[in-house]
Amino acid sequence: MPEDRSIPRAIKYSVLRPLLVITGSGRIIGVHGPRQRTILTMLILAWGRVVSVDSLVDAVWGDEPPATARTQVAICIGALRKSFKQAGVEGDVILTTHPGYRLETTGSDLDALQFTSLVAEAAAHVKQGRHEQGRVLYRQALDLWKGPALAGVTGRPVEDEATRLDERRYAAYEAWSEVELALGHHQDIISELTSIANSSPLHEQLRYNLMLAQYRAGLRAEATEGFRMWRRNFVDELGLEPSVAIKELHASILQDDPGLTLPVQVKPMVVPAQLPPDVDLFQGRAAELGELDRLLGEKAPGMGLITGVAGVGKTGLIVHWAHKVAGEFPDGQLYADLSQYDGKQPEFVAGALLGRFLRALGVPGDQIPSDPAELASLYRSVLADRKSLIVLDNVRTMSQITALLPGTGRSCVLAASREQLAADSGTVRVDLGLMTAHESQTLITKIAGEGRATSEKAAVNELCRLCDGLPLALRIAAARLVAKQHWSVQHLVDRLRDEHRRLDELSTGGLEVRASFALSYRGLTEQTARMYRLLGLLDVPDFPAWVGGALLDVSPAEAEDMIERLVDAHLLTPIGSDATGTMRYRFHDLLRLYARERAESDEAEDKRRAALHRVFRTYLTLAEQGHIREYGGDFAIIHGSTPRRHLDAPLVGRLLGSPLDWFEAERPSLVASILQACTLRMEELAWDLAMSSVVLFETRNYYDDWRAVSEKALEANRNAGNIRGEAAMCYELASVEMFQQRFDSATPLFTRAFQLFDSVREVHGRALTLRNMAITDRVQGGLRSAMSRLDEARNTFRVVGDASAEAHTLNQMSQIELEWGNPDAAVRLSLEAVRIATALGETRGAAQALNRLAAAYVKQGRFDAAKQSYDGVLRIVRSKGDTRGEAYALMGIGETLVASGQYDEAESILADALEIAERVDDLFLLAKVHLALGTCSQQLNQLTRASQHLLIARNTFHEIGSVWGELQASADISRLSAEACGGRTLPGR
């Protein structure tokens, strides 16, 4: 299924209670029945990940699912989708993604995730000694609970997860009560802690904390009596004695041990203190701060390394963490910014820093040796008995760090680098990413002011998006709002929307995003820098390494090496392997703008254009080969004059092992490349690439993409006076309209394409257009004109050698014979189509031919032969992920079962076909499935349901202008009404 659907507005999911789903407007989503609750809960718990149908079946029915389990899951999914729609939710909430379904979570909230985040942030604060902040966050986390997790939702996986959530709740209560005790709030927590401890007697730590709170509040008798009762129940239930720790606490309470009172805390003195000032209004990064906390403790690692893109907040993080843990390093904090040593030899940098640090540690200048080895030895000797923190910012190489590592002792080095440095396995590594939308919004609000941000929430959200979640950019933008009090947030957003000015706008008070990026760019070799800037010219959202090879006209292996160097410099981000197993990369938005800016200043226009042309030609080469592999030859298509770019056969074979997987992986990039080629006046290439990509748009129902590229390429070719290209894109745009049953719009476009092809004597394109004009005629009832056009097209396809288009034409002729009531003639034509199509392999053409043959067999009453043919169709379309084709095959099987009197099984199969038809935006298919369901329901004496299906079918056929379909549905409605009024018993149950 497509993933570029409209995103639903914010939905709040609550599982820390009986299941509750609320829309952004406050409406409660009705989830009816235990199966729907279990299925929705499984999707919620996966939170954006795909849940297979098998997992859903297991959750609902366990080890004994019924035969119709998968169908019933689909029905439940349909009912849930309907509930969301009825509650006013726009966009698709539940997406169908092989091998099951997933929840669209963008912009939505899950209380369990909030709970986990708050608990983690609370724990981080407590580790840093900020108990009050930790207490507040623990309280917020616990207040999210409104009852037992997922109460009333059944299913083993759900119940297991509910138990796990409840356990995490008790663990949070334990941590919260310990913080409250540390703050001296023992009196305040006794009531709540008593209730929770009594409700969970097996959680010993809760009882321990309650006893301590009671003792400190002067309730010694209550503490001891509560322990005795709890111990008796504990032993009875588990047959075990409580732990030594709680029994020792009980004994200490009986003895009034003074050690049970609150300890007095003394803050250690810190010297030297070279850290820069802490970051003003530091925001977020709780997980990263928690990871750095691993550097604390007696057996902690001796080094931490933070890496990330320029401007991501590495300096802010190391300085902020260093300030927070200063008390853990009583012998001082040393700090150095190594950017001042750029271009200097590592030995020089090490010597300069060692001398500087030794003086800060109290070594007189005249005692500091000049020999590098002696200098390093003295540094390690001075630190041997100390616990100091050495903070190094803007490190370029590991050699700059190595000389500053203490030899022994408890000191620690924390370094930040724009490079992906190779440190040893004991190093604590933090790869710092961009801020989340929530963190970005909070940072803007803190700096620019809550009132200002609250009054322009939408503008703040857009501002965060334009700043790409980059902390430096966000701080600059917020600082500009502070400096320009007469500006609205929307005004700054409007200025930032201009990509040519955005980097100029992100500059204030000595801070500049462009300058930060330039530091990383200057460290690249010339060839790698050229790769970076040329990649910035592309409009594609992401790309594999071979795209870089086309840009620089080098091998994919050379390109990958350069791209990986850009990854190491945090100028590109790897996003994982696509369906072909190829690694893909992308820019952060601001880094792309900087790369494009460098390209436009450092590369001549003809060089830029040539590089892009090579990329687009490579896409064309692969798309053409993918089309050929899907069709069994270069069929059903015409091409332009753009020369292809040679690619090594092993690379082509690896990428196109499954052509549709490659097309799917490259779909956004193909669309972007076609549109960009049109903008650059490469219209000949653009129409050829658009036509070569149609196999994807048509098979996977990407009608919006198909329309977008066809319209843009049509405009470009028309403006350039390219008649052949204009004809091809008129044909494609008409085909989109035809596939979506907009025949009134398709007809004039086909007519125009036919005229243009005729004017330039393009016989192949003219025949393709004739065939599709015939399809339009047939659907609208013009069977004789359709047959005439098909016959003419078929003769041309034979002449030009287009076997696939010939087979497809025979299919259409077979359908007309069926509609004329000539099943024998239809079978003969279909058998010829199958012979031609199957000779090309298991292509879509073969599936279409088998589908038409099966329909003809049904009319002959040869149901077993029909079923066998439909099974062949189903195998082919499912192997290709052709959802629309799968629906047609299921509908055919259902019609066959109806014709052979197997009504119950037919109803189930047709329900599956209907569920798919409602998703693929094919009104003709939808009408036909409703028509078949109407006939099936009539045979089952489900007269009301039959009437509903037939009315939907008739109205839909009328809407799309299908005369044959509307007449058929109307006739079935009349028969149904006549038999119902006559009171006769209908066939079947």
mmCIF file of C-alpha atoms in Angstrom, residues 389-650:
data_model
loop_
_atom_site.group_PDB
_atom_site.id
_atom_site.type_symbol
_atom_site.label_atom_id
_atom_site.label_comp_id
_atom_site.label_asym_id
_atom_site.label_seq_id
_atom_site.Cartn_x
_atom_site.Cartn_y
_atom_site.Cartn_z
ATOM 1 C CA LEU A 389 36.943 15.498 34.033
ATOM 2 C CA ILE A 390 38.677 16.444 30.770
ATOM 3 C CA VAL A 391 36.259 17.896 28.191
ATOM 4 C CA LEU A 392 37.471 18.185 24.569
ATOM 5 C CA ASP A 393 35.302 19.894 21.949
ATOM 6 C CA ASN A 394 35.588 19.834 18.134
ATOM 7 C CA VAL A 395 37.996 16.896 18.013
ATOM 8 C CA ARG A 396 39.081 15.956 14.494
ATOM 9 C CA THR A 397 41.012 12.699 14.988
ATOM 10 C CA MET A 398 41.438 10.023 17.640
ATOM 11 C CA SER A 399 45.152 10.888 17.839
ATOM 12 C CA GLN A 400 44.177 14.249 19.333
ATOM 13 C CA ILE A 401 42.383 12.419 22.151
ATOM 14 C CA THR A 402 44.830 9.572 22.760
ATOM 15 C CA ALA A 403 47.576 11.772 24.197
ATOM 16 C CA LEU A 404 45.143 13.245 26.734
ATOM 17 C CA LEU A 405 43.824 9.955 28.142
ATOM 18 C CA PRO A 406 44.837 9.370 31.793
ATOM 19 C CA GLY A 407 46.896 6.234 32.301
ATOM 20 C CA THR A 408 45.242 5.100 35.546
ATOM 21 C CA GLY A 409 42.972 6.516 38.196
ATOM 22 C CA ARG A 410 39.385 7.707 38.147
ATOM 23 C CA SER A 411 39.635 10.645 35.739
ATOM 24 C CA CYS A 412 37.517 10.704 32.594
ATOM 25 C CA VAL A 413 37.789 12.214 29.094
ATOM 26 C CA LEU A 414 34.622 13.426 27.313
ATOM 27 C CA ALA A 415 35.087 14.403 23.655
ATOM 28 C CA ALA A 416 32.795 15.815 20.961
ATOM 29 C CA SER A 417 33.459 15.452 17.240
ATOM 30 C CA ARG A 418 31.802 16.051 13.891
ATOM 31 C CA GLU A 419 33.612 12.955 12.615
ATOM 32 C CA GLN A 420 32.582 9.327 13.154
ATOM 33 C CA LEU A 421 35.740 8.457 15.089
ATOM 34 C CA ALA A 422 36.797 4.847 15.725
ATOM 35 C CA ALA A 423 37.113 4.475 19.496
ATOM 36 C CA ASP A 424 37.654 1.238 21.427
ATOM 37 C CA SER A 425 34.744 -0.911 22.577
ATOM 38 C CA GLY A 426 34.863 0.399 26.152
ATOM 39 C CA THR A 427 34.037 3.944 25.098
ATOM 40 C CA VAL A 428 30.603 5.350 25.876
ATOM 41 C CA ARG A 429 29.375 6.509 22.455
ATOM 42 C CA VAL A 430 26.506 8.891 21.841
ATOM 43 C CA ASP A 431 25.545 9.624 18.243
ATOM 44 C CA LEU A 432 23.538 12.799 18.730
ATOM 45 C CA GLY A 433 20.524 13.120 16.444
ATOM 46 C CA LEU A 434 18.182 15.969 15.606
ATOM 47 C CA MET A 435 15.613 17.143 18.121
ATOM 48 C CA THR A 436 12.134 15.648 18.030
ATOM 49 C CA ALA A 437 9.225 17.888 17.053
ATOM 50 C CA HIS A 438 8.190 18.150 20.703
ATOM 51 C CA GLU A 439 11.715 19.043 21.880
ATOM 52 C CA SER A 440 12.025 21.626 19.081
ATOM 53 C CA GLN A 441 8.715 23.256 19.962
ATOM 54 C CA THR A 442 9.612 23.362 23.640
ATOM 55 C CA LEU A 443 12.984 24.997 22.913
ATOM 56 C CA ILE A 444 11.383 27.685 20.740
ATOM 57 C CA THR A 445 8.750 28.293 23.426
ATOM 58 C CA LYS A 446 11.321 28.618 26.221
ATOM 59 C CA ILE A 447 13.440 31.144 24.320
ATOM 60 C CA ALA A 448 10.813 33.148 22.400
ATOM 61 C CA GLY A 449 8.242 33.153 25.183
ATOM 62 C CA GLU A 450 5.283 30.951 26.006
ATOM 63 C CA GLY A 451 2.628 33.551 25.194
ATOM 64 C CA ARG A 452 4.023 34.197 21.754
ATOM 65 C CA ALA A 453 4.426 30.516 20.924
ATOM 66 C CA THR A 454 1.009 29.529 22.273
ATOM 67 C CA SER A 455 -0.788 32.112 20.161
ATOM 68 C CA GLU A 456 0.889 30.847 16.960
ATOM 69 C CA LYS A 457 1.156 27.090 17.448
ATOM 70 C CA ALA A 458 0.878 26.225 13.757
ATOM 71 C CA ALA A 459 3.584 28.741 12.861
ATOM 72 C CA VAL A 460 5.865 27.388 15.610
ATOM 73 C CA ASN A 461 5.420 23.862 14.249
ATOM 74 C CA GLU A 462 6.324 25.046 10.753
ATOM 75 C CA LEU A 463 9.308 26.992 12.099
ATOM 76 C CA CYS A 464 10.605 23.808 13.762
ATOM 77 C CA ARG A 465 10.193 21.908 10.498
ATOM 78 C CA LEU A 466 12.079 24.535 8.508
ATOM 79 C CA CYS A 467 14.883 24.443 11.082
ATOM 80 C CA ASP A 468 15.009 20.668 10.565
ATOM 81 C CA GLY A 469 15.183 19.948 14.305
ATOM 82 C CA LEU A 470 18.756 21.325 14.352
ATOM 83 C CA PRO A 471 19.336 22.939 17.774
ATOM 84 C CA LEU A 472 21.664 25.640 16.428
ATOM 85 C CA ALA A 473 19.107 26.671 13.801
ATOM 86 C CA LEU A 474 16.285 26.591 16.361
ATOM 87 C CA ARG A 475 18.220 28.780 18.809
ATOM 88 C CA ILE A 476 19.096 31.266 16.066
ATOM 89 C CA ALA A 477 15.471 31.442 14.921
ATOM 90 C CA ALA A 478 14.229 31.894 18.489
ATOM 91 C CA ALA A 479 16.883 34.543 19.150
ATOM 92 C CA ARG A 480 15.736 36.464 16.074
ATOM 93 C CA LEU A 481 12.183 36.436 17.410
ATOM 94 C CA VAL A 482 13.449 37.786 20.726
ATOM 95 C CA ALA A 483 15.414 40.522 18.924
ATOM 96 C CA LYS A 484 12.500 41.325 16.587
ATOM 97 C CA GLN A 485 9.603 41.668 18.998
ATOM 98 C CA HIS A 486 7.492 43.310 16.284
ATOM 99 C CA TRP A 487 7.768 40.179 14.118
ATOM 100 C CA SER A 488 5.176 37.452 14.339
ATOM 101 C CA VAL A 489 6.365 33.842 14.250
ATOM 102 C CA GLN A 490 4.566 33.507 10.921
ATOM 103 C CA HIS A 491 6.587 36.392 9.490
ATOM 104 C CA LEU A 492 9.848 34.601 10.269
ATOM 105 C CA VAL A 493 8.403 31.383 8.818
ATOM 106 C CA ASP A 494 7.564 33.203 5.584
ATOM 107 C CA ARG A 495 11.143 34.465 5.332
ATOM 108 C CA LEU A 496 12.572 30.988 5.964
ATOM 109 C CA ARG A 497 10.391 29.346 3.308
ATOM 110 C CA ASP A 498 12.579 30.813 0.564
ATOM 111 C CA GLU A 499 15.239 28.089 0.245
ATOM 112 C CA HIS A 500 17.665 30.509 -1.395
ATOM 113 C CA ARG A 501 17.561 32.770 1.682
ATOM 114 C CA ARG A 502 17.093 30.271 4.504
ATOM 115 C CA LEU A 503 20.746 29.970 5.469
ATOM 116 C CA ASP A 504 21.042 33.774 5.349
ATOM 117 C CA GLU A 505 18.085 34.073 7.720
ATOM 118 C CA LEU A 506 19.606 31.583 10.177
ATOM 119 C CA SER A 507 22.275 33.973 11.366
ATOM 120 C CA THR A 508 22.302 36.247 14.398
ATOM 121 C CA GLY A 509 24.654 37.587 17.072
ATOM 122 C CA GLY A 510 27.740 35.727 15.886
ATOM 123 C CA LEU A 511 25.868 32.450 15.413
ATOM 124 C CA GLU A 512 25.511 31.166 11.856
ATOM 125 C CA VAL A 513 24.389 27.779 10.565
ATOM 126 C CA ARG A 514 26.345 28.222 7.341
ATOM 127 C CA ALA A 515 29.626 28.787 9.204
ATOM 128 C CA SER A 516 29.031 25.689 11.315
ATOM 129 C CA PHE A 517 28.532 23.545 8.196
ATOM 130 C CA ALA A 518 31.583 25.099 6.540
ATOM 131 C CA LEU A 519 33.874 23.682 9.234
ATOM 132 C CA SER A 520 32.851 20.144 8.265
ATOM 133 C CA TYR A 521 32.948 20.904 4.533
ATOM 134 C CA ARG A 522 36.502 22.264 4.681
ATOM 135 C CA GLY A 523 37.719 18.950 6.109
ATOM 136 C CA LEU A 524 36.709 16.996 2.973
ATOM 137 C CA THR A 525 38.983 15.991 0.100
ATOM 138 C CA GLU A 526 38.227 17.776 -3.177
ATOM 139 C CA GLN A 527 36.546 14.772 -4.802
ATOM 140 C CA THR A 528 34.419 14.008 -1.724
ATOM 141 C CA ALA A 529 33.474 17.683 -1.429
ATOM 142 C CA ARG A 530 32.381 17.605 -5.071
ATOM 143 C CA MET A 531 30.274 14.534 -4.374
ATOM 144 C CA TYR A 532 28.614 16.370 -1.472
ATOM 145 C CA ARG A 533 27.741 19.487 -3.416
ATOM 146 C CA LEU A 534 26.516 17.643 -6.525
ATOM 147 C CA LEU A 535 24.261 15.414 -4.423
ATOM 148 C CA GLY A 536 22.711 18.624 -3.130
ATOM 149 C CA LEU A 537 21.472 19.417 -6.648
ATOM 150 C CA LEU A 538 19.082 16.463 -6.651
ATOM 151 C CA ASP A 539 15.447 16.920 -5.638
ATOM 152 C CA VAL A 540 15.152 13.266 -4.592
ATOM 153 C CA PRO A 541 14.328 12.566 -0.913
ATOM 154 C CA ASP A 542 16.993 9.837 -0.619
ATOM 155 C CA PHE A 543 19.363 7.908 -2.849
ATOM 156 C CA PRO A 544 21.653 4.841 -3.135
ATOM 157 C CA ALA A 545 25.388 5.045 -3.806
ATOM 158 C CA TRP A 546 25.043 4.366 -7.540
ATOM 159 C CA VAL A 547 23.353 7.755 -7.893
ATOM 160 C CA GLY A 548 26.556 9.353 -6.639
ATOM 161 C CA GLY A 549 28.465 7.273 -9.170
ATOM 162 C CA ALA A 550 26.323 8.728 -11.961
ATOM 163 C CA LEU A 551 26.809 12.291 -10.683
ATOM 164 C CA LEU A 552 30.610 12.065 -10.748
ATOM 165 C CA ASP A 553 30.745 9.461 -13.544
ATOM 166 C CA VAL A 554 32.664 7.022 -11.349
ATOM 167 C CA SER A 555 32.004 3.420 -10.359
ATOM 168 C CA PRO A 556 29.394 2.654 -7.682
ATOM 169 C CA ALA A 557 32.165 1.317 -5.415
ATOM 170 C CA GLU A 558 34.148 4.581 -5.658
ATOM 171 C CA ALA A 559 30.953 6.544 -5.071
ATOM 172 C CA GLU A 560 30.079 4.467 -2.013
ATOM 173 C CA ASP A 561 33.520 5.145 -0.487
ATOM 174 C CA MET A 562 33.028 8.899 -0.884
ATOM 175 C CA ILE A 563 29.454 8.779 0.412
ATOM 176 C CA GLU A 564 30.565 6.798 3.460
ATOM 177 C CA ARG A 565 33.183 9.479 4.131
ATOM 178 C CA LEU A 566 30.338 12.009 4.058
ATOM 179 C CA VAL A 567 28.470 9.803 6.542
ATOM 180 C CA ASP A 568 31.535 9.766 8.797
ATOM 181 C CA ALA A 569 31.589 13.568 8.626
ATOM 182 C CA HIS A 570 27.846 13.615 9.503
ATOM 183 C CA LEU A 571 27.044 15.423 6.248
ATOM 184 C CA LEU A 572 24.846 12.531 5.077
ATOM 185 C CA THR A 573 22.677 10.114 7.030
ATOM 186 C CA PRO A 574 22.239 6.404 6.193
ATOM 187 C CA ILE A 575 18.582 5.385 6.477
ATOM 188 C CA GLY A 576 18.871 1.618 5.971
ATOM 189 C CA SER A 577 18.574 -0.857 3.129
ATOM 190 C CA ASP A 578 15.669 -0.795 0.708
ATOM 191 C CA ALA A 579 13.757 -3.792 -0.658
ATOM 192 C CA THR A 580 16.603 -4.594 -3.079
ATOM 193 C CA GLY A 581 19.112 -4.756 -0.226
ATOM 194 C CA THR A 582 20.720 -1.467 -1.298
ATOM 195 C CA MET A 583 21.790 1.035 1.364
ATOM 196 C CA ARG A 584 20.123 4.440 1.010
ATOM 197 C CA TYR A 585 21.225 7.843 2.239
ATOM 198 C CA ARG A 586 19.646 11.238 2.715
ATOM 199 C CA PHE A 587 20.431 14.832 3.621
ATOM 200 C CA HIS A 588 19.111 16.749 6.540
ATOM 201 C CA ASP A 589 17.273 19.653 4.893
ATOM 202 C CA LEU A 590 19.662 22.432 5.906
ATOM 203 C CA LEU A 591 22.718 20.413 4.885
ATOM 204 C CA ARG A 592 21.093 19.854 1.488
ATOM 205 C CA LEU A 593 20.587 23.601 1.110
ATOM 206 C CA TYR A 594 24.240 24.199 1.996
ATOM 207 C CA ALA A 595 25.377 21.539 -0.497
ATOM 208 C CA ARG A 596 23.259 23.084 -3.259
ATOM 209 C CA GLU A 597 24.589 26.530 -2.373
ATOM 210 C CA ARG A 598 28.162 25.253 -2.699
ATOM 211 C CA ALA A 599 27.350 23.558 -6.017
ATOM 212 C CA GLU A 600 25.856 26.714 -7.478
ATOM 213 C CA SER A 601 28.923 28.736 -6.469
ATOM 214 C CA ASP A 602 31.661 26.165 -7.175
ATOM 215 C CA GLU A 603 30.330 24.274 -10.249
ATOM 216 C CA ALA A 604 29.746 25.712 -13.707
ATOM 217 C CA GLU A 605 26.155 25.475 -14.946
ATOM 218 C CA ASP A 606 27.013 23.076 -17.785
ATOM 219 C CA LYS A 607 28.801 20.773 -15.302
ATOM 220 C CA ARG A 608 25.801 20.804 -12.976
ATOM 221 C CA ARG A 609 23.430 20.053 -15.830
ATOM 222 C CA ALA A 610 25.621 17.233 -17.186
ATOM 223 C CA ALA A 611 25.805 15.595 -13.747
ATOM 224 C CA LEU A 612 22.025 15.650 -13.318
ATOM 225 C CA HIS A 613 21.520 14.388 -16.866
ATOM 226 C CA ARG A 614 23.715 11.363 -16.103
ATOM 227 C CA VAL A 615 21.609 10.558 -13.034
ATOM 228 C CA PHE A 616 18.310 10.862 -14.923
ATOM 229 C CA ARG A 617 19.677 8.733 -17.793
ATOM 230 C CA THR A 618 20.688 6.080 -15.267
ATOM 231 C CA TYR A 619 17.187 6.073 -13.820
ATOM 232 C CA LEU A 620 15.826 5.765 -17.363
ATOM 233 C CA THR A 621 18.138 2.837 -18.131
ATOM 234 C CA LEU A 622 17.068 0.956 -15.018
ATOM 235 C CA ALA A 623 13.367 1.808 -15.410
ATOM 236 C CA GLU A 624 13.403 0.573 -19.004
ATOM 237 C CA GLN A 625 15.092 -2.664 -17.963
ATOM 238 C CA GLY A 626 12.654 -3.081 -15.078
ATOM 239 C CA HIS A 627 9.735 -2.634 -17.474
ATOM 240 C CA ILE A 628 11.212 -5.205 -19.839
ATOM 241 C CA ARG A 629 11.589 -7.756 -17.040
ATOM 242 C CA GLU A 630 8.033 -7.197 -15.831
ATOM 243 C CA TYR A 631 6.483 -7.444 -19.322
ATOM 244 C CA GLY A 632 8.758 -10.156 -20.680
ATOM 245 C CA GLY A 633 10.055 -7.717 -23.306
ATOM 246 C CA ASP A 634 9.992 -4.063 -24.315
ATOM 247 C CA PHE A 635 6.244 -4.207 -24.884
ATOM 248 C CA ALA A 636 3.218 -1.916 -24.447
ATOM 249 C CA ILE A 637 5.416 1.175 -24.482
ATOM 250 C CA ILE A 638 7.276 3.533 -26.783
ATOM 251 C CA HIS A 639 10.549 5.331 -26.089
ATOM 252 C CA GLY A 640 12.238 8.623 -26.778
ATOM 253 C CA SER A 641 15.656 9.364 -28.236
ATOM 254 C CA THR A 642 17.599 9.915 -24.976
ATOM 255 C CA PRO A 643 20.733 7.718 -24.957
ATOM 256 C CA ARG A 644 20.882 5.206 -22.131
ATOM 257 C CA ARG A 645 23.801 5.122 -19.681
ATOM 258 C CA HIS A 646 25.820 1.916 -19.603
ATOM 259 C CA LEU A 647 25.653 0.000 -16.332
ATOM 260 C CA ASP A 648 27.503 -3.165 -15.402
ATOM 261 C CA ALA A 649 25.318 -6.244 -15.813
ATOM 262 C CA PRO A 650 25.901 -7.498 -12.208
#
